Coordinates of C-alpha atoms and ligand atoms in Angstrom, one line a residue:
X1 CA 23.5 -11.8 -4.3
X2 CA 23.8 -9.8 -1.0
X3 CA 22.1 -11.2 2.1
X4 CA 20.8 -7.7 2.7
X5 CA 22.1 -7.6 6.3
X6 CA 21.4 -3.9 6.6
X7 CA 17.9 -2.6 5.8
X8 CA 16.9 1.0 5.7
X9 CA 13.3 1.9 6.3
X10 CA 12.4 5.3 4.8
X11 CA 9.4 6.7 6.6
X12 CA 8.5 6.2 10.2
X13 CA 4.7 6.1 10.2
X14 CA 2.7 3.1 11.2
X15 CA 3.8 0.8 8.3
X16 CA 7.4 1.9 8.3
X17 CA 7.7 1.2 12.0
X18 CA 6.0 -2.2 11.7
X19 CA 8.3 -3.1 8.8
X20 CA 11.3 -2.0 10.8
X21 CA 10.3 -4.4 13.5
X22 CA 9.6 -7.2 11.0
X23 CA 13.0 -6.7 9.4
X24 CA 14.7 -6.8 12.8
X25 CA 12.9 -10.0 13.7
X26 CA 14.2 -11.4 10.4
X27 CA 17.8 -10.8 11.7
X28 CA 18.6 -7.6 9.9
X29 CA 20.0 -4.4 11.4
X30 CA 17.6 -1.6 10.6
X31 CA 17.9 2.1 10.2
X32 CA 14.5 3.8 10.5
X33 CA 14.4 7.2 9.0
X34 CA 11.9 9.9 9.9
X35 CA 11.8 13.3 8.2
X36 CA 11.3 14.9 11.6
X37 CA 14.5 15.1 13.9
X38 CA 12.3 15.5 17.0
X39 CA 10.4 12.2 16.1
X40 CA 13.7 10.4 15.5
X41 CA 15.1 11.6 18.9
X42 CA 11.9 10.6 20.6
X43 CA 12.0 7.1 19.1
X44 CA 15.6 6.8 20.2
X45 CA 14.8 7.9 23.7
X46 CA 11.6 5.9 24.2
X47 CA 12.4 2.9 22.0
X48 CA 8.9 3.4 20.7
X49 CA 7.2 5.5 18.0
X50 CA 4.4 7.2 19.9
X51 CA 3.3 9.2 16.8
X52 CA 3.5 6.5 14.2
X53 CA 2.6 3.4 16.1
X54 CA 2.0 3.9 19.8
X55 CA 2.2 1.1 22.3
X56 CA 4.6 -1.1 20.3
X57 CA 8.3 -1.4 21.4
X58 CA 11.0 -1.0 18.8
X59 CA 13.1 -4.1 18.4
X60 CA 16.7 -3.7 19.6
X61 CA 18.1 -3.8 16.1
X62 CA 16.1 -0.8 15.0
X63 CA 18.1 2.5 15.0
X64 CA 16.1 5.7 14.4
X65 CA 17.6 8.6 12.5
X66 CA 16.5 11.8 10.7
X67 CA 19.6 11.9 8.5
X68 CA 19.2 10.5 5.1
X69 CA 22.9 10.0 4.9
X70 CA 22.6 7.3 7.5
X71 CA 20.9 5.2 4.9
X72 CA 23.9 5.3 2.5
X73 CA 25.4 2.0 3.8
X74 CA 22.1 0.0 3.7
X75 CA 22.0 -3.0 1.4
X76 CA 18.3 -2.4 0.6
X77 CA 15.7 0.3 1.3
X78 CA 12.0 0.1 2.0
X79 CA 10.1 3.2 0.9
X80 CA 7.2 3.7 3.3
X81 CA 5.9 7.2 2.9
X82 CA 2.5 8.1 1.4
X83 CA 2.3 7.2 -2.3
X84 CA 2.0 10.9 -3.3
X85 CA 5.3 11.6 -1.5
X86 CA 7.3 8.7 -3.0
X87 CA 8.6 10.7 -6.0
X88 CA 10.4 13.5 -4.1
X89 CA 11.6 11.1 -1.3
X90 CA 13.0 8.6 -3.9
X91 CA 14.7 11.5 -5.7
X92 CA 16.4 12.5 -2.4
X93 CA 17.4 9.0 -1.8
X94 CA 18.9 8.7 -5.2
X95 CA 21.3 11.4 -4.3
X96 CA 22.5 9.7 -1.1
X97 CA 22.7 5.9 -1.7
X98 CA 24.9 3.9 -4.0
X99 CA 23.6 3.1 -7.5
X100 CA 22.1 -0.4 -7.7
X101 CA 20.6 -0.3 -4.2
X102 CA 17.1 -1.9 -4.3
X103 CA 14.3 0.4 -3.3
X104 CA 11.2 -1.5 -2.3
X105 CA 8.0 0.5 -2.5
X106 CA 5.7 -0.4 0.4
X107 CA 3.2 2.4 -0.4
X108 CA -0.2 1.5 -1.9
X109 CA -1.3 4.1 -4.5
X110 CA -0.9 5.6 -7.9
X111 CA 0.7 9.0 -8.5
X112 CA -1.8 11.7 -9.2
X113 CA -1.1 13.9 -12.2
X114 CA 1.1 11.3 -13.9
X115 CA -0.7 8.0 -13.5
X116 CA 2.6 6.4 -12.6
X117 CA 2.7 3.2 -10.5
X118 CA 5.1 3.2 -7.6
X119 CA 7.8 1.2 -9.5
X120 CA 7.6 3.8 -12.3
X121 CA 7.8 6.6 -9.8
X122 CA 11.0 5.1 -8.5
X123 CA 12.4 4.5 -11.9
X124 CA 11.8 8.1 -12.9
X125 CA 12.9 9.8 -9.7
X126 CA 15.8 7.6 -8.8
X127 CA 16.9 5.9 -12.0
X128 CA 20.1 4.4 -10.5
X129 CA 18.2 2.5 -7.8
X130 CA 16.4 -0.8 -8.5
X131 CA 12.6 -0.7 -8.0
X132 CA 10.7 -3.4 -6.2
X133 CA 7.3 -3.5 -4.5
X134 CA 5.9 -5.1 -1.4
X135 CA 2.2 -5.5 -0.8
X136 CA -0.4 -7.8 0.8
X137 CA -2.8 -8.2 3.7
X138 CA -0.9 -6.6 6.6
X139 CA -2.1 -4.1 9.1
X140 CA 0.8 -2.3 10.7
X141 CA -0.4 -3.0 14.2
X142 CA -0.6 -6.7 13.5
X143 CA 2.8 -7.0 11.9
X144 CA 4.5 -4.8 14.4
X145 CA 3.3 -7.1 17.2
X146 CA 4.6 -10.2 15.4
X147 CA 1.1 -11.5 14.5
X148 CA 1.5 -13.8 11.5
X149 CA 0.7 -12.8 7.9
X150 CA 1.9 -13.2 4.4
X151 CA 2.7 -10.6 1.7
X152 CA 4.2 -10.6 -1.8
X153 CA 7.5 -8.9 -2.8
X154 CA 8.0 -8.4 -6.6
X155 CA 10.9 -7.3 -8.7
X156 CA 11.6 -7.6 -12.4
X157 CA 14.6 -9.7 -11.4
X158 CA 13.2 -12.8 -9.8
X159 CA 16.5 -13.6 -8.1
X160 CA 16.4 -10.2 -6.4
X161 CA 12.8 -10.6 -5.4
X162 CA 13.6 -14.1 -3.9
X163 CA 16.7 -12.7 -2.0
X164 CA 14.8 -9.7 -0.6
X165 CA 11.9 -12.0 0.5
X166 CA 14.4 -14.3 2.2
X167 CA 16.0 -11.3 3.9
X168 CA 12.8 -9.9 5.3
X169 CA 10.9 -13.1 6.1
X170 CA 10.6 -14.5 9.6
X171 CA 8.4 -16.9 11.6
X172 CA 5.6 -14.4 11.7
X173 CA 6.2 -12.5 8.4
X174 CA 6.0 -14.8 5.3
X175 CA 7.0 -13.3 2.0
X176 CA 6.2 -14.8 -1.4
X177 CA 8.3 -13.5 -4.3
X178 CA 7.1 -12.6 -7.7
X179 CA 8.2 -11.0 -11.0
X180 CA 4.8 -9.5 -11.6
X181 CA 5.6 -6.0 -10.3
X182 CA 2.6 -4.4 -12.0
X183 CA 0.1 -6.9 -10.6
X184 CA 1.4 -6.5 -7.0
X185 CA 1.3 -2.7 -7.2
X186 CA -2.2 -2.6 -8.9
X187 CA -3.6 -4.9 -6.2
X188 CA -2.4 -2.7 -3.4
X189 CA -3.5 0.6 -5.0
X190 CA -7.0 -0.5 -6.2
X191 CA -8.1 -2.3 -3.1
X192 CA -7.9 0.9 -1.1
X193 CA -10.6 2.5 -3.3
X194 CA -12.8 -0.6 -2.9
X195 CA -12.3 -0.6 0.8
X196 CA -13.8 2.9 0.9
X197 CA -16.8 1.6 -1.0
X198 CA -17.2 -1.3 1.5
X199 CA -17.0 1.2 4.3
X200 CA -19.7 3.4 2.8
X201 CA -22.0 0.4 2.6
X202 CA -21.4 -0.4 6.2
X203 CA -21.8 3.2 7.3
X204 CA -25.1 3.4 5.5
X205 CA -26.2 0.2 7.2
X206 CA -27.0 -1.5 3.9
X207 CA -26.5 -4.9 5.3
X208 CA -23.9 -7.7 5.1
X209 CA -25.3 -8.9 1.8
X210 CA -24.6 -5.6 0.1
X211 CA -21.1 -5.5 1.7
X212 CA -20.3 -8.9 0.1
X213 CA -21.8 -7.9 -3.2
X214 CA -19.9 -4.6 -3.5
X215 CA -16.7 -6.4 -2.6
X216 CA -17.1 -9.1 -5.2
X217 CA -18.2 -6.7 -7.9
X218 CA -15.4 -4.3 -6.9
X219 CA -12.9 -7.2 -7.2
X220 CA -14.2 -7.7 -10.8
X221 CA -13.3 -4.1 -11.5
X222 CA -9.8 -4.6 -10.0
X223 CA -9.3 -7.7 -12.2
X224 CA -10.4 -5.7 -15.3
X225 CA -8.1 -2.8 -14.5
X226 CA -5.3 -5.2 -13.9
X227 CA -5.8 -7.1 -17.2
X228 CA -5.8 -3.7 -19.0
X229 CA -2.5 -2.6 -17.4
X230 CA -0.6 -5.8 -17.8
X231 CA -1.1 -7.6 -14.4
X232 CA -1.2 -11.4 -14.1
X233 CA -4.6 -12.6 -12.9
X234 CA -2.9 -15.1 -10.5
X235 CA -1.3 -12.1 -8.8
X236 CA -4.6 -10.3 -8.4
X237 CA -6.3 -13.3 -7.0
X238 CA -3.4 -13.7 -4.5
X239 CA -2.2 -11.7 -1.5
X240 CA -1.9 -8.3 -3.0
X241 CA -5.3 -8.1 -4.5
X242 CA -8.0 -10.4 -3.2
X243 CA -6.1 -11.0 0.0
X244 CA -5.7 -7.4 0.8
X245 CA -9.2 -6.6 -0.3
X246 CA -10.7 -9.2 2.0
X247 CA -8.7 -7.7 4.9
X248 CA -9.5 -4.0 4.2
X249 CA -13.1 -4.4 3.1
X250 CA -13.9 -6.2 6.4
X251 CA -13.9 -3.6 9.1
X252 CA -12.8 -0.3 10.5
X253 CA -9.2 -1.3 11.4
X254 CA -8.7 -0.4 7.7
X255 CA -8.3 3.4 7.4
X256 CA -9.9 3.3 4.0
X257 CA -12.8 1.3 5.3
X258 CA -13.1 3.8 8.2
X259 CA -13.2 6.7 5.8
X260 CA -16.0 5.1 3.9
X261 CA -17.8 4.2 7.2
X262 CA -17.7 7.9 8.2
X263 CA -18.9 9.0 4.7
X264 CA -21.7 6.5 4.8
X265 CA -22.8 7.4 8.4
X266 CA -22.4 11.1 7.7
X267 CA -19.9 11.6 10.5
X268 CA -16.5 13.2 10.5
X269 CA -13.5 11.2 9.2
X270 CA -10.6 10.5 11.6
X271 CA -8.1 12.3 9.4
X272 CA -5.7 9.3 9.1
X273 CA -4.1 8.5 5.8
X274 CA -6.6 6.8 3.5
X275 CA -4.7 6.2 0.3
X276 CA -7.8 5.4 -1.6
X277 CA -9.0 8.9 -1.4
X278 CA -5.9 10.0 -3.3
X279 CA -5.9 7.1 -5.8
X280 CA -9.6 7.1 -6.7
X281 CA -9.5 9.9 -9.3
X282 CA -6.3 8.8 -11.0
X283 CA -7.4 5.2 -11.0
X284 CA -10.8 6.0 -12.7
X285 CA -9.1 8.4 -15.2
X286 CA -6.6 5.7 -16.1
X287 CA -9.4 3.1 -16.5
X288 CA -11.2 5.5 -18.9
X289 CA -8.1 5.8 -21.1
X290 CA -8.3 2.0 -21.7
X291 CA -12.0 1.6 -21.8
X292 CA -12.2 -0.2 -18.5
X293 CA -15.6 -0.1 -16.8
X294 CA -15.2 0.6 -13.1
X295 CA -18.6 1.9 -11.9
X296 CA -18.0 1.3 -8.2
X297 CA -14.6 3.0 -8.2
X298 CA -16.2 5.9 -10.3
X299 CA -19.0 6.2 -7.7
X300 CA -16.4 6.4 -4.9
X301 CA -14.5 9.0 -6.7
X302 CA -17.7 11.1 -7.4
X303 CA -18.8 10.8 -3.7
X304 CA -15.3 11.9 -2.5
X305 CA -15.4 14.8 -4.9
X306 CA -18.8 15.9 -3.7
X307 CA -20.4 15.5 -7.1
X308 CA -22.7 12.6 -6.1
X309 CA -24.7 11.8 -3.0
X310 CA -24.4 8.3 -1.5
X311 CA -28.1 7.8 -2.2
X312 CA -27.7 8.7 -5.9
X313 CA -24.6 6.5 -6.1
X314 CA -26.4 3.5 -4.8
X315 CA -29.4 4.1 -7.0
X316 CA -27.3 4.5 -10.1
X317 CA -25.3 1.3 -9.3
X318 CA -28.4 -0.7 -8.8
X319 CA -30.1 0.7 -11.9
X320 CA -27.3 -0.2 -14.3
X321 CA -28.4 -2.2 -17.3
X322 CA -28.6 -5.9 -16.6
X323 CA -25.5 -7.7 -18.0
X324 CA -23.6 -10.9 -17.9
X325 CA -21.6 -11.4 -14.7
X326 CA -18.5 -12.3 -16.7
X327 CA -17.1 -10.6 -19.7
X328 CA -19.1 -12.6 -22.2
X329 CA -22.6 -12.0 -23.6
Ligands
NDP401 N1 -0.6 1.3 8.0 C1 -0.8 0.1 7.5 O1 -1.3 -0.9 8.1 C2 -0.2 -0.1 6.1 C3 0.1 0.9 5.3 N2 0.6 0.7 4.0 C4 0.9 1.8 3.1 O2 2.1 2.4 3.6 C5 2.1 3.8 3.2 C6 2.4 4.6 4.5 O3 1.4 4.4 5.3 P1 1.5 4.5 6.9 O4 2.9 4.3 7.4 O5 0.4 3.7 7.5 O6 1.1 6.1 7.1 P2 1.3 7.1 8.3 O7 0.4 8.2 8.1 O8 1.2 6.3 9.5 O9 2.8 7.5 8.1 C7 3.3 8.2 7.0 C8 4.7 8.6 7.3 O10 5.3 9.2 6.1 C9 5.9 10.4 6.5 N3 5.8 11.4 5.4 C10 4.6 11.9 4.9 N4 4.9 12.8 3.9 C11 6.3 12.7 3.8 C12 7.2 13.3 2.9 N5 6.8 14.2 2.0 N6 8.5 13.1 3.1 C13 8.9 12.3 4.0 N7 8.1 11.6 4.9 C14 6.8 11.8 4.7 C15 5.1 10.9 7.7 O11 5.9 11.8 8.4 P3 5.3 12.8 9.5 O12 4.8 12.0 10.7 O13 6.4 13.7 9.8 O14 4.1 13.5 8.8 C16 4.9 9.5 8.4 O15 6.0 9.2 9.2 C17 0.8 4.1 2.6 O16 0.9 4.0 1.2 C18 -0.1 2.9 3.0 O17 -1.1 2.6 2.1 C19 0.7 -0.6 3.5 C20 0.4 -1.6 4.3 C21 -0.1 -1.5 5.7
13P402 O1 -3.1 -1.9 3.3 C1 -3.4 -2.1 4.5 C2 -3.4 -3.5 5.0 O2 -2.9 -4.4 4.1 C3 -3.8 -1.1 5.4 O3 -5.0 -0.7 5.0 P1 -5.6 0.8 5.3 O4 -4.6 1.8 4.8 O5 -6.9 0.9 4.8 O6 -5.6 0.9 6.9

């Protein structure tokens, strides 16, 4: 198996820039692609990405570009654009890079309109590339600065997942490998919707007890959804599920939490990418198709769509019929 000496990072936002630095620290040479030639030129000149991740120097081994063809000789690619853009970007990559190149989705979401998970989006849009997913508790600003964390990288082929994890891991970025692609991608996608719920609770000043309660009951929803869609429960109680939920339900460094905070407080959102706002409706619709009860996610979706006030959402959640905490009677 290749040692993946050359890594391409597709998307030069906050997370793409952080992952480019992480891969460089792991000893890889890195090509960091932006769709915007002016942004790539600026990164090359400044050795920083002022638009995507201001204040963090690019590692020496990171080479910015705006030409997709520059990714053709990479041994593996990280796909780090918003989830809803992954299909078209993967399709464009499929035209440029050799068949068999691993394409690791680092986006956290589910495709609207199709209900496709990111590995399925890659398989459909770029069938000659090999899908993998990377997810876990990892704020871009933390990772880019070399603060320590751990995430999970999954691929159907365990040897591939292990080799990619070895190629990207460093003293500050620890990767566990997994064959549970579905579990890793569900954890990353669903926790964003729950982080919005936690932010709403904080913004409405409902207290720390309510914050913990909504996070725990939200996690029960994530587990139910995961079970219905083929995830392993050990994955969901790991880094890309519980781990990432703990991180992003804890405070406004999470953009999803920050969106909820603004909704709860009745203030303007900051306009940053909050993937949960795009995933909520498709997540809830998919849950309905399999009879999975997700009242918190459904409330977030209805609030985002303007169909439900926050007051009514809280009242409805608290007035639900009493039930067993677990699945049994
Ligand atoms: N930020 C974080 O801490 C983490 C983020 N993630 C996930 O990573 C993904 C990306 O997030 P993040 O980097 O933070 O987001 P940002 O908003 O910081 O950056 C998104 C990047 O994608 C580019 N982009 C948007 N649409 C397209 C498109 N159609 N084609 C090509 N490029 C496009 C943007 O380019 P332009 O600037 O030109 O618009 C920008 O460079 C999300 O799914 C997020 O959930 C995962 C873990 C941590
Ligand atoms: O997924 C993340 C950290 O693991 C980033 O969360 P936000 O997108 O909510 O900022």
